[in-house]
PDB file of C-alpha atoms in Angstrom:
ATOM      1  CA  MET A  31      -4.080  10.815 -25.738  1.00  0.00           C
ATOM      2  CA  LEU A  32      -3.831  12.114 -29.297  1.00  0.00           C
ATOM      3  CA  ALA A  33      -5.095   8.726 -30.533  1.00  0.00           C
ATOM      4  CA  ALA A  34      -7.994   9.073 -28.087  1.00  0.00           C
ATOM      5  CA  ARG A  35      -8.805  12.551 -29.473  1.00  0.00           C
ATOM      6  CA  ASP A  36      -8.775  11.066 -33.023  1.00  0.00           C
ATOM      7  CA  ARG A  37     -11.203   8.278 -31.969  1.00  0.00           C
ATOM      8  CA  LEU A  38     -13.518  10.806 -30.391  1.00  0.00           C
ATOM      9  CA  ALA A  39     -13.475  13.309 -33.263  1.00  0.00           C
ATOM     10  CA  GLY A  40     -16.998  13.620 -34.758  1.00  0.00           C
ATOM     11  CA  VAL A  41     -18.444  11.423 -31.996  1.00  0.00           C
ATOM     12  CA  ALA A  42     -17.962  13.357 -28.723  1.00  0.00           C
ATOM     13  CA  ASN A  43     -19.068  16.968 -28.372  1.00  0.00           C
ATOM     14  CA  ARG A  44     -16.389  19.564 -28.301  1.00  0.00           C
ATOM     15  CA  THR A  45     -17.897  21.232 -25.113  1.00  0.00           C
ATOM     16  CA  PRO A  46     -17.947  25.019 -24.705  1.00  0.00           C
ATOM     17  CA  VAL A  47     -15.824  27.115 -22.249  1.00  0.00           C
ATOM     18  CA  LEU A  48     -17.805  29.681 -20.286  1.00  0.00           C
ATOM     19  CA  THR A  49     -16.733  32.681 -18.209  1.00  0.00           C
ATOM     20  CA  SER A  50     -18.375  34.993 -15.782  1.00  0.00           C
ATOM     21  CA  ARG A  51     -17.340  38.408 -14.443  1.00  0.00           C
ATOM     22  CA  THR A  52     -19.522  37.775 -11.364  1.00  0.00           C
ATOM     23  CA  LEU A  53     -17.689  34.465 -10.488  1.00  0.00           C
ATOM     24  CA  ASP A  54     -14.297  36.056 -11.308  1.00  0.00           C
ATOM     25  CA  ALA A  55     -15.084  38.733  -8.668  1.00  0.00           C
ATOM     26  CA  MET A  56     -16.233  36.136  -6.181  1.00  0.00           C
ATOM     27  CA  THR A  57     -13.152  33.930  -6.593  1.00  0.00           C
ATOM     28  CA  GLY A  58     -10.589  36.634  -7.204  1.00  0.00           C
ATOM     29  CA  ALA A  59      -9.403  34.633 -10.222  1.00  0.00           C
ATOM     30  CA  HIS A  60     -10.014  34.510 -13.903  1.00  0.00           C
ATOM     31  CA  VAL A  61     -11.989  31.295 -14.257  1.00  0.00           C
ATOM     32  CA  PHE A  62     -12.697  29.250 -17.453  1.00  0.00           C
ATOM     33  CA  PHE A  63     -15.366  26.676 -17.100  1.00  0.00           C
ATOM     34  CA  LYS A  64     -15.071  23.586 -19.403  1.00  0.00           C
ATOM     35  CA  CYS A  65     -18.719  22.456 -19.572  1.00  0.00           C
ATOM     36  CA  GLU A  66     -18.705  18.636 -19.881  1.00  0.00           C
ATOM     37  CA  ASN A  67     -22.268  18.791 -18.655  1.00  0.00           C
ATOM     38  CA  PHE A  68     -22.995  19.422 -22.352  1.00  0.00           C
ATOM     39  CA  GLN A  69     -21.202  16.284 -23.332  1.00  0.00           C
ATOM     40  CA  ARG A  70     -23.061  13.278 -24.707  1.00  0.00           C
ATOM     41  CA  VAL A  71     -24.897  11.548 -21.778  1.00  0.00           C
ATOM     42  CA  GLY A  72     -24.405  14.776 -19.877  1.00  0.00           C
ATOM     43  CA  ALA A  73     -21.028  14.004 -18.512  1.00  0.00           C
ATOM     44  CA  PHE A  74     -17.244  13.729 -19.343  1.00  0.00           C
ATOM     45  CA  LYS A  75     -17.475  10.001 -18.812  1.00  0.00           C
ATOM     46  CA  PHE A  76     -18.521   9.514 -22.403  1.00  0.00           C
ATOM     47  CA  ARG A  77     -14.993  10.424 -23.551  1.00  0.00           C
ATOM     48  CA  GLY A  78     -13.213   7.618 -21.665  1.00  0.00           C
ATOM     49  CA  ALA A  79     -15.986   5.081 -22.212  1.00  0.00           C
ATOM     50  CA  PHE A  80     -16.091   5.595 -25.979  1.00  0.00           C
ATOM     51  CA  ASN A  81     -12.254   5.529 -26.218  1.00  0.00           C
ATOM     52  CA  ALA A  82     -12.201   2.213 -24.289  1.00  0.00           C
ATOM     53  CA  VAL A  83     -14.978   0.545 -26.331  1.00  0.00           C
ATOM     54  CA  ALA A  84     -13.685   1.788 -29.635  1.00  0.00           C
ATOM     55  CA  SER A  85     -10.284   0.460 -28.780  1.00  0.00           C
ATOM     56  CA  LEU A  86     -11.494  -3.145 -28.509  1.00  0.00           C
ATOM     57  CA  ASP A  87     -10.681  -5.512 -31.304  1.00  0.00           C
ATOM     58  CA  ASP A  88     -13.652  -7.310 -32.938  1.00  0.00           C
ATOM     59  CA  ALA A  89     -13.040 -10.627 -31.171  1.00  0.00           C
ATOM     60  CA  ALA A  90     -13.305  -8.921 -27.763  1.00  0.00           C
ATOM     61  CA  ALA A  91     -16.097  -6.556 -28.741  1.00  0.00           C
ATOM     62  CA  VAL A  92     -18.472  -9.330 -29.802  1.00  0.00           C
ATOM     63  CA  ARG A  93     -18.577 -10.554 -26.213  1.00  0.00           C
ATOM     64  CA  GLY A  94     -20.009  -7.274 -25.091  1.00  0.00           C
ATOM     65  CA  VAL A  95     -18.918  -5.046 -22.156  1.00  0.00           C
ATOM     66  CA  VAL A  96     -19.567  -4.760 -18.460  1.00  0.00           C
ATOM     67  CA  ALA A  97     -19.327  -1.613 -16.211  1.00  0.00           C
ATOM     68  CA  HIS A  98     -20.140  -0.677 -12.675  1.00  0.00           C
ATOM     69  CA  SER A  99     -20.909   2.938 -11.772  1.00  0.00           C
ATOM     70  CA  SER A 100     -23.051   5.243  -9.771  1.00  0.00           C
ATOM     71  CA  GLY A 101     -24.500   6.503 -13.037  1.00  0.00           C
ATOM     72  CA  ASN A 102     -22.497   8.609 -15.468  1.00  0.00           C
ATOM     73  CA  HIS A 103     -20.014   5.984 -16.509  1.00  0.00           C
ATOM     74  CA  ALA A 104     -22.885   3.456 -16.780  1.00  0.00           C
ATOM     75  CA  ALA A 105     -24.715   5.665 -19.295  1.00  0.00           C
ATOM     76  CA  ALA A 106     -21.483   6.434 -21.109  1.00  0.00           C
ATOM     77  CA  VAL A 107     -20.523   2.737 -21.531  1.00  0.00           C
ATOM     78  CA  SER A 108     -24.144   1.945 -22.588  1.00  0.00           C
ATOM     79  CA  LEU A 109     -24.090   4.595 -25.319  1.00  0.00           C
ATOM     80  CA  ALA A 110     -20.549   3.705 -26.474  1.00  0.00           C
ATOM     81  CA  ALA A 111     -21.593   0.053 -26.741  1.00  0.00           C
ATOM     82  CA  ARG A 112     -24.676   0.995 -28.644  1.00  0.00           C
ATOM     83  CA  ILE A 113     -22.633   2.984 -31.163  1.00  0.00           C
ATOM     84  CA  ARG A 114     -20.233   0.080 -31.576  1.00  0.00           C
ATOM     85  CA  GLY A 115     -23.270  -2.273 -31.976  1.00  0.00           C
ATOM     86  CA  ILE A 116     -22.519  -4.514 -28.924  1.00  0.00           C
ATOM     87  CA  ALA A 117     -24.279  -5.405 -25.678  1.00  0.00           C
ATOM     88  CA  ALA A 118     -23.678  -3.567 -22.409  1.00  0.00           C
ATOM     89  CA  THR A 119     -24.446  -4.888 -18.928  1.00  0.00           C
ATOM     90  CA  ILE A 120     -24.286  -2.150 -16.207  1.00  0.00           C
ATOM     91  CA  VAL A 121     -24.073  -2.700 -12.425  1.00  0.00           C
ATOM     92  CA  LEU A 122     -25.752   0.158 -10.615  1.00  0.00           C
ATOM     93  CA  PRO A 123     -26.236   0.689  -6.887  1.00  0.00           C
ATOM     94  CA  ARG A 124     -29.843   0.473  -5.821  1.00  0.00           C
ATOM     95  CA  ASP A 125     -29.630   4.065  -4.542  1.00  0.00           C
ATOM     96  CA  ALA A 126     -28.464   5.525  -7.905  1.00  0.00           C
ATOM     97  CA  ALA A 127     -30.100   8.767  -8.898  1.00  0.00           C
ATOM     98  CA  ARG A 128     -33.318   8.302 -10.944  1.00  0.00           C
ATOM     99  CA  ALA A 129     -31.950  10.610 -13.653  1.00  0.00           C
ATOM    100  CA  LYS A 130     -28.971   8.465 -14.026  1.00  0.00           C
ATOM    101  CA  ILE A 131     -30.949   5.245 -14.169  1.00  0.00           C
ATOM    102  CA  ALA A 132     -33.174   6.688 -16.837  1.00  0.00           C
ATOM    103  CA  SER A 133     -30.092   7.747 -18.849  1.00  0.00           C
ATOM    104  CA  VAL A 134     -28.734   4.207 -18.856  1.00  0.00           C
ATOM    105  CA  GLU A 135     -32.151   2.864 -19.936  1.00  0.00           C
ATOM    106  CA  ARG A 136     -32.287   5.383 -22.805  1.00  0.00           C
ATOM    107  CA  CYS A 137     -28.805   4.371 -23.973  1.00  0.00           C
ATOM    108  CA  GLY A 138     -29.714   0.684 -24.059  1.00  0.00           C
ATOM    109  CA  GLY A 139     -27.713  -0.779 -21.181  1.00  0.00           C
ATOM    110  CA  ARG A 140     -29.027  -3.781 -19.329  1.00  0.00           C
ATOM    111  CA  ILE A 141     -29.132  -2.927 -15.588  1.00  0.00           C
ATOM    112  CA  VAL A 142     -28.169  -5.196 -12.796  1.00  0.00           C
ATOM    113  CA  TYR A 143     -28.492  -3.675  -9.304  1.00  0.00           C
ATOM    114  CA  SER A 144     -26.069  -4.012  -6.481  1.00  0.00           C
ATOM    115  CA  GLU A 145     -25.981  -2.842  -2.867  1.00  0.00           C
ATOM    116  CA  PRO A 146     -24.924   0.871  -2.467  1.00  0.00           C
ATOM    117  CA  THR A 147     -21.218   0.039  -1.943  1.00  0.00           C
ATOM    118  CA  VAL A 148     -18.242  -0.196  -4.228  1.00  0.00           C
ATOM    119  CA  ALA A 149     -17.398  -3.578  -2.988  1.00  0.00           C
ATOM    120  CA  SER A 150     -20.853  -4.925  -3.999  1.00  0.00           C
ATOM    121  CA  ARG A 151     -20.676  -3.255  -7.424  1.00  0.00           C
ATOM    122  CA  GLU A 152     -17.199  -4.742  -8.027  1.00  0.00           C
ATOM    123  CA  GLU A 153     -18.283  -8.252  -6.906  1.00  0.00           C
ATOM    124  CA  ILE A 154     -21.317  -8.409  -9.189  1.00  0.00           C
ATOM    125  CA  ALA A 155     -19.443  -6.991 -12.147  1.00  0.00           C
ATOM    126  CA  ALA A 156     -16.601  -9.587 -11.684  1.00  0.00           C
ATOM    127  CA  ARG A 157     -19.203 -12.420 -11.588  1.00  0.00           C
ATOM    128  CA  ILE A 158     -20.854 -11.208 -14.789  1.00  0.00           C
ATOM    129  CA  VAL A 159     -17.469 -11.004 -16.601  1.00  0.00           C
ATOM    130  CA  GLU A 160     -16.662 -14.577 -15.501  1.00  0.00           C
ATOM    131  CA  GLU A 161     -20.075 -15.863 -16.585  1.00  0.00           C
ATOM    132  CA  THR A 162     -20.226 -14.149 -19.896  1.00  0.00           C
ATOM    133  CA  GLY A 163     -16.660 -13.434 -21.064  1.00  0.00           C
ATOM    134  CA  ALA A 164     -17.687  -9.741 -21.608  1.00  0.00           C
ATOM    135  CA  VAL A 165     -14.960  -7.180 -21.320  1.00  0.00           C
ATOM    136  CA  PHE A 166     -14.898  -5.016 -18.129  1.00  0.00           C
ATOM    137  CA  ILE A 167     -14.595  -1.247 -18.597  1.00  0.00           C
ATOM    138  CA  HIS A 168     -13.440   0.195 -15.434  1.00  0.00           C
ATOM    139  CA  PRO A 169     -14.783   3.816 -14.606  1.00  0.00           C
ATOM    140  CA  SER A 170     -11.292   5.093 -14.000  1.00  0.00           C
ATOM    141  CA  ASN A 171      -8.538   2.491 -13.552  1.00  0.00           C
ATOM    142  CA  ASP A 172      -7.956   1.871 -17.230  1.00  0.00           C
ATOM    143  CA  ALA A 173      -5.419   3.547 -19.449  1.00  0.00           C
ATOM    144  CA  ARG A 174      -7.941   3.843 -22.309  1.00  0.00           C
ATOM    145  CA  VAL A 175     -10.438   5.592 -20.046  1.00  0.00           C
ATOM    146  CA  ILE A 176      -7.778   7.869 -18.583  1.00  0.00           C
ATOM    147  CA  ALA A 177      -6.640   8.951 -22.046  1.00  0.00           C
ATOM    148  CA  GLY A 178     -10.235   9.613 -23.190  1.00  0.00           C
ATOM    149  CA  GLN A 179     -11.015  11.682 -20.097  1.00  0.00           C
ATOM    150  CA  GLY A 180      -7.870  13.753 -20.664  1.00  0.00           C
ATOM    151  CA  THR A 181      -9.168  14.937 -23.985  1.00  0.00           C
ATOM    152  CA  ALA A 182     -11.439  17.418 -22.245  1.00  0.00           C
ATOM    153  CA  ALA A 183      -8.343  19.169 -20.617  1.00  0.00           C
ATOM    154  CA  LEU A 184      -6.514  18.905 -23.945  1.00  0.00           C
ATOM    155  CA  GLU A 185      -9.313  20.903 -25.597  1.00  0.00           C
ATOM    156  CA  LEU A 186      -9.301  23.430 -22.696  1.00  0.00           C
ATOM    157  CA  VAL A 187      -5.536  24.015 -22.747  1.00  0.00           C
ATOM    158  CA  GLU A 188      -5.433  24.332 -26.500  1.00  0.00           C
ATOM    159  CA  GLU A 189      -8.358  26.833 -26.485  1.00  0.00           C
ATOM    160  CA  ILE A 190      -7.375  28.927 -23.386  1.00  0.00           C
ATOM    161  CA  ARG A 191      -3.751  29.767 -23.433  1.00  0.00           C
ATOM    162  CA  GLU A 192      -1.554  30.455 -20.420  1.00  0.00           C
ATOM    163  CA  LEU A 193      -3.625  28.736 -17.747  1.00  0.00           C
ATOM    164  CA  ASP A 194      -2.091  28.796 -14.317  1.00  0.00           C
ATOM    165  CA  ALA A 195      -4.136  25.984 -12.807  1.00  0.00           C
ATOM    166  CA  ILE A 196      -6.895  23.474 -13.558  1.00  0.00           C
ATOM    167  CA  VAL A 197      -9.327  22.061 -11.014  1.00  0.00           C
ATOM    168  CA  THR A 198     -11.353  18.913 -11.530  1.00  0.00           C
ATOM    169  CA  PRO A 199     -13.474  16.710  -9.209  1.00  0.00           C
ATOM    170  CA  VAL A 200     -11.667  13.540  -8.085  1.00  0.00           C
ATOM    171  CA  SER A 201     -13.053  10.033  -7.232  1.00  0.00           C
ATOM    172  CA  GLY A 202     -11.313   7.148  -9.011  1.00  0.00           C
ATOM    173  CA  GLY A 203      -8.852   9.665 -10.580  1.00  0.00           C
ATOM    174  CA  GLY A 204      -9.502   9.061 -14.233  1.00  0.00           C
ATOM    175  CA  LEU A 205     -10.508  12.701 -14.995  1.00  0.00           C
ATOM    176  CA  LEU A 206      -7.932  14.213 -12.680  1.00  0.00           C
ATOM    177  CA  GLY A 207      -5.232  11.908 -13.924  1.00  0.00           C
ATOM    178  CA  GLY A 208      -6.094  12.469 -17.549  1.00  0.00           C
ATOM    179  CA  THR A 209      -6.291  16.166 -17.047  1.00  0.00           C
ATOM    180  CA  ALA A 210      -2.850  16.234 -15.381  1.00  0.00           C
ATOM    181  CA  LEU A 211      -1.242  14.279 -18.188  1.00  0.00           C
ATOM    182  CA  ALA A 212      -2.921  16.388 -20.855  1.00  0.00           C
ATOM    183  CA  ALA A 213      -2.041  19.699 -19.188  1.00  0.00           C
ATOM    184  CA  HIS A 214       1.607  18.833 -18.371  1.00  0.00           C
ATOM    185  CA  GLY A 215       2.007  17.377 -21.870  1.00  0.00           C
ATOM    186  CA  ILE A 216       1.534  20.931 -23.152  1.00  0.00           C
ATOM    187  CA  ASP A 217       2.730  23.132 -20.214  1.00  0.00           C
ATOM    188  CA  ALA A 218       4.416  21.608 -17.239  1.00  0.00           C
ATOM    189  CA  ARG A 219       3.921  24.835 -15.180  1.00  0.00           C
ATOM    190  CA  ILE A 220       0.198  24.297 -14.915  1.00  0.00           C
ATOM    191  CA  ARG A 221      -0.843  23.457 -11.350  1.00  0.00           C
ATOM    192  CA  VAL A 222      -3.474  20.674 -11.274  1.00  0.00           C
ATOM    193  CA  PHE A 223      -5.828  20.395  -8.316  1.00  0.00           C
ATOM    194  CA  GLY A 224      -8.472  17.822  -7.329  1.00  0.00           C
ATOM    195  CA  ALA A 225     -11.645  18.726  -5.542  1.00  0.00           C
ATOM    196  CA  GLU A 226     -12.993  16.084  -3.122  1.00  0.00           C
ATOM    197  CA  PRO A 227     -15.866  15.985  -0.565  1.00  0.00           C
ATOM    198  CA  SER A 228     -14.760  16.068   2.992  1.00  0.00           C
ATOM    199  CA  GLY A 229     -16.871  13.069   3.751  1.00  0.00           C
ATOM    200  CA  ALA A 230     -15.249  11.030   0.995  1.00  0.00           C
ATOM    201  CA  ASP A 231     -11.635  12.259   1.225  1.00  0.00           C
ATOM    202  CA  ASP A 232      -9.719   9.017   0.370  1.00  0.00           C
ATOM    203  CA  ALA A 233      -7.706  10.658  -2.532  1.00  0.00           C
ATOM    204  CA  MET A 234      -6.387  13.348  -0.143  1.00  0.00           C
ATOM    205  CA  ARG A 235      -5.535  10.678   2.423  1.00  0.00           C
ATOM    206  CA  SER A 236      -4.037   8.399  -0.142  1.00  0.00           C
ATOM    207  CA  LEU A 237      -1.495  11.005  -1.425  1.00  0.00           C
ATOM    208  CA  ALA A 238      -0.706  11.982   2.172  1.00  0.00           C
ATOM    209  CA  ALA A 239      -0.038   8.371   3.101  1.00  0.00           C
ATOM    210  CA  GLY A 240       1.865   7.442  -0.040  1.00  0.00           C
ATOM    211  CA  ARG A 241      -0.461   4.448  -0.738  1.00  0.00           C
ATOM    212  CA  ILE A 242      -4.092   3.944  -1.799  1.00  0.00           C
ATOM    213  CA  VAL A 243      -6.470   4.354   1.098  1.00  0.00           C
ATOM    214  CA  LYS A 244      -9.951   3.057   0.325  1.00  0.00           C
ATOM    215  CA  PRO A 245     -12.932   4.726   1.654  1.00  0.00           C
ATOM    216  CA  GLU A 246     -14.794   2.820   4.345  1.00  0.00           C
ATOM    217  CA  ASN A 247     -18.164   4.522   4.398  1.00  0.00           C
ATOM    218  CA  PRO A 248     -18.178   7.684   2.159  1.00  0.00           C
ATOM    219  CA  GLN A 249     -20.810  10.273   3.172  1.00  0.00           C
ATOM    220  CA  THR A 250     -21.468  12.883   0.563  1.00  0.00           C
ATOM    221  CA  ILE A 251     -24.094  14.434  -1.632  1.00  0.00           C
ATOM    222  CA  CYS A 252     -21.696  13.937  -4.579  1.00  0.00           C
ATOM    223  CA  ASP A 253     -22.805  10.509  -5.696  1.00  0.00           C
ATOM    224  CA  GLY A 254     -20.231  10.348  -8.459  1.00  0.00           C
ATOM    225  CA  LEU A 255     -17.256  10.869  -5.999  1.00  0.00           C
ATOM    226  CA  ARG A 256     -17.635   7.832  -3.804  1.00  0.00           C
ATOM    227  CA  SER A 257     -15.068   5.546  -5.489  1.00  0.00           C
ATOM    228  CA  HIS A 258     -11.360   5.322  -4.818  1.00  0.00           C
ATOM    229  CA  LEU A 259      -8.036   5.629  -6.638  1.00  0.00           C
ATOM    230  CA  GLY A 260      -6.700   2.577  -8.495  1.00  0.00           C
ATOM    231  CA  ALA A 261      -3.253   1.231  -9.467  1.00  0.00           C
ATOM    232  CA  SER A 262      -3.337   3.164 -12.791  1.00  0.00           C
ATOM    233  CA  THR A 263      -4.512   6.558 -11.434  1.00  0.00           C
ATOM    234  CA  PHE A 264      -2.609   6.810  -8.084  1.00  0.00           C
ATOM    235  CA  PRO A 265       0.887   7.120  -9.585  1.00  0.00           C
ATOM    236  CA  ILE A 266      -0.222   9.801 -12.035  1.00  0.00           C
ATOM    237  CA  LEU A 267      -1.728  11.872  -9.265  1.00  0.00           C
ATOM    238  CA  ARG A 268       1.352  11.427  -6.975  1.00  0.00           C
ATOM    239  CA  GLU A 269       3.626  12.769  -9.839  1.00  0.00           C
ATOM    240  CA  HIS A 270       1.409  15.463 -11.351  1.00  0.00           C
ATOM    241  CA  VAL A 271      -1.239  16.739  -8.921  1.00  0.00           C
ATOM    242  CA  THR A 272      -0.366  19.796  -6.776  1.00  0.00           C
ATOM    243  CA  LYS A 273      -3.115  19.320  -4.113  1.00  0.00           C
ATOM    244  CA  ILE A 274      -6.312  17.741  -3.233  1.00  0.00           C
ATOM    245  CA  ILE A 275      -8.823  20.285  -1.842  1.00  0.00           C
ATOM    246  CA  THR A 276     -11.576  18.942   0.371  1.00  0.00           C
ATOM    247  CA  VAL A 277     -14.883  20.594   0.490  1.00  0.00           C
ATOM    248  CA  PRO A 278     -17.878  20.140   2.871  1.00  0.00           C
ATOM    249  CA  ASP A 279     -21.172  19.292   1.113  1.00  0.00           C
ATOM    250  CA  GLU A 280     -22.695  22.493   2.362  1.00  0.00           C
ATOM    251  CA  GLU A 281     -20.164  24.502   0.247  1.00  0.00           C
ATOM    252  CA  THR A 282     -20.636  22.260  -2.784  1.00  0.00           C
ATOM    253  CA  THR A 283     -24.478  22.803  -2.597  1.00  0.00           C
ATOM    254  CA  ARG A 284     -23.987  26.521  -2.382  1.00  0.00           C
ATOM    255  CA  SER A 285     -21.682  26.437  -5.455  1.00  0.00           C
ATOM    256  CA  MET A 286     -24.114  24.181  -7.396  1.00  0.00           C
ATOM    257  CA  ARG A 287     -26.862  26.805  -6.884  1.00  0.00           C
ATOM    258  CA  LEU A 288     -24.485  29.559  -7.687  1.00  0.00           C
ATOM    259  CA  VAL A 289     -23.688  27.961 -11.071  1.00  0.00           C
ATOM    260  CA  TRP A 290     -27.387  27.566 -11.791  1.00  0.00           C
ATOM    261  CA  GLU A 291     -28.119  31.173 -10.904  1.00  0.00           C
ATOM    262  CA  VAL A 292     -25.163  32.905 -12.372  1.00  0.00           C
ATOM    263  CA  LEU A 293     -23.932  30.836 -15.396  1.00  0.00           C
ATOM    264  CA  LYS A 294     -27.537  29.620 -16.120  1.00  0.00           C
ATOM    265  CA  VAL A 295     -26.311  26.022 -16.610  1.00  0.00           C
ATOM    266  CA  LEU A 296     -27.268  22.833 -14.891  1.00  0.00           C
ATOM    267  CA  VAL A 297     -24.453  20.935 -13.067  1.00  0.00           C
ATOM    268  CA  GLU A 298     -24.651  18.169 -10.547  1.00  0.00           C
ATOM    269  CA  PRO A 299     -22.958  18.276  -7.068  1.00  0.00           C
ATOM    270  CA  SER A 300     -19.997  16.192  -8.289  1.00  0.00           C
ATOM    271  CA  SER A 301     -19.462  18.944 -10.850  1.00  0.00           C
ATOM    272  CA  ALA A 302     -20.052  22.002  -8.617  1.00  0.00           C
ATOM    273  CA  ILE A 303     -17.451  20.842  -6.145  1.00  0.00           C
ATOM    274  CA  ALA A 304     -14.686  22.106  -8.495  1.00  0.00           C
ATOM    275  CA  LEU A 305     -15.936  25.666  -8.198  1.00  0.00           C
ATOM    276  CA  ALA A 306     -16.434  25.157  -4.485  1.00  0.00           C
ATOM    277  CA  ALA A 307     -12.753  24.244  -4.157  1.00  0.00           C
ATOM    278  CA  VAL A 308     -11.723  27.437  -5.900  1.00  0.00           C
ATOM    279  CA  LEU A 309     -13.926  29.533  -3.641  1.00  0.00           C
ATOM    280  CA  ALA A 310     -12.673  27.728  -0.559  1.00  0.00           C
ATOM    281  CA  SER A 311      -8.985  28.392  -1.416  1.00  0.00           C
ATOM    282  CA  PRO A 312      -8.535  31.993  -2.344  1.00  0.00           C
ATOM    283  CA  ASP A 313      -4.816  32.045  -1.559  1.00  0.00           C
ATOM    284  CA  GLU A 314      -4.202  29.262  -4.078  1.00  0.00           C
ATOM    285  CA  PHE A 315      -5.932  30.966  -6.977  1.00  0.00           C
ATOM    286  CA  ARG A 316      -6.014  34.720  -6.411  1.00  0.00           C
ATOM    287  CA  GLY A 317      -5.223  36.467  -9.651  1.00  0.00           C
ATOM    288  CA  ALA A 318      -4.619  33.231 -11.512  1.00  0.00           C
ATOM    289  CA  ARG A 319      -6.085  32.009 -14.797  1.00  0.00           C
ATOM    290  CA  VAL A 320      -7.988  28.798 -13.629  1.00  0.00           C
ATOM    291  CA  GLY A 321      -9.581  26.148 -15.696  1.00  0.00           C
ATOM    292  CA  VAL A 322     -12.530  24.430 -13.930  1.00  0.00           C
ATOM    293  CA  ILE A 323     -13.860  21.259 -15.439  1.00  0.00           C
ATOM    294  CA  PHE A 324     -17.603  20.720 -14.795  1.00  0.00           C
ATOM    295  CA  SER A 325     -17.785  16.959 -14.992  1.00  0.00           C
ATOM    296  CA  GLY A 326     -21.491  16.480 -15.548  1.00  0.00           C
ATOM    297  CA  GLY A 327     -25.078  17.738 -15.264  1.00  0.00           C
ATOM    298  CA  ASN A 328     -27.195  14.792 -14.453  1.00  0.00           C
ATOM    299  CA  VAL A 329     -29.494  15.914 -11.577  1.00  0.00           C
ATOM    300  CA  ASP A 330     -32.609  14.234 -10.128  1.00  0.00           C
ATOM    301  CA  LEU A 331     -34.824  17.358 -10.377  1.00  0.00           C
ATOM    302  CA  ASP A 332     -37.249  15.791  -7.838  1.00  0.00           C
ATOM    303  CA  GLN A 333     -34.418  15.629  -5.218  1.00  0.00           C
ATOM    304  CA  LEU A 334     -32.684  19.031  -5.331  1.00  0.00           C
ATOM    305  CA  PRO A 335     -30.272  19.618  -2.335  1.00  0.00           C
ATOM    306  CA  TRP A 336     -31.957  22.897  -1.543  1.00  0.00           C
ATOM    307  CA  GLY A 337     -35.507  21.768  -2.011  1.00  0.00           C
TER     308      GLY A 337
END
């Protein structure tokens, strides 16, 4: 992870940490918001994508890269590839948010559309890799990506001392796994929590079952949280994560609006769920110093959930 931090130095943004007396009073905790919505491409995904792309040797890089994503990873890989000077082909679901499609286009990625299922995205990405020889950059199940994502928590823990807990969204587990490794590499006492939609609760069910449980038909407003854990992330979560907190979309929407109105920053539903998890679990966090990682801020302003 320290190598990832070195690669990202001067390329990724060191994002700010915000606080709010109002939100402290509402949660009963002392909350520190790590704002990855201010990261390049508007999401933490740039960290992992750039670390993975920058790690490629020249012989592999020249063949280009392929990624599949609901949006943020897609833009991140596109930008990382542009910085490296190589081609990026991105598989996006047909129902991807327009803001995220536009972000991929701005970053220079070539878009290939899939059906709105993880299986369809994976199938098309695999076919492109086979046909072109390009390198596949998985959105979470990749050690280089996990290490890159973990640098956000590394910055948070180094800046804000004596944290009791950290909460991040969870989908494929790259951010949560990287966060857990970074936090426990500095202070093993920090409790690490994942926040997951009630309608896409496969991470919670996976940890309960002791094996990876894939989602069958995830239903959530959190378009970035519809994937599933992988062979690289699942063991990390089993060893290091205290608990997965599931949150109904209604509570996530309320928290998203609360962040906009109180903190005056734009976050997407997949980000706001982390605060929603803290608000939904007062007994877990009362009186604690809690880091919350806002994962991104890419919102389709024509499709606001309270419009």
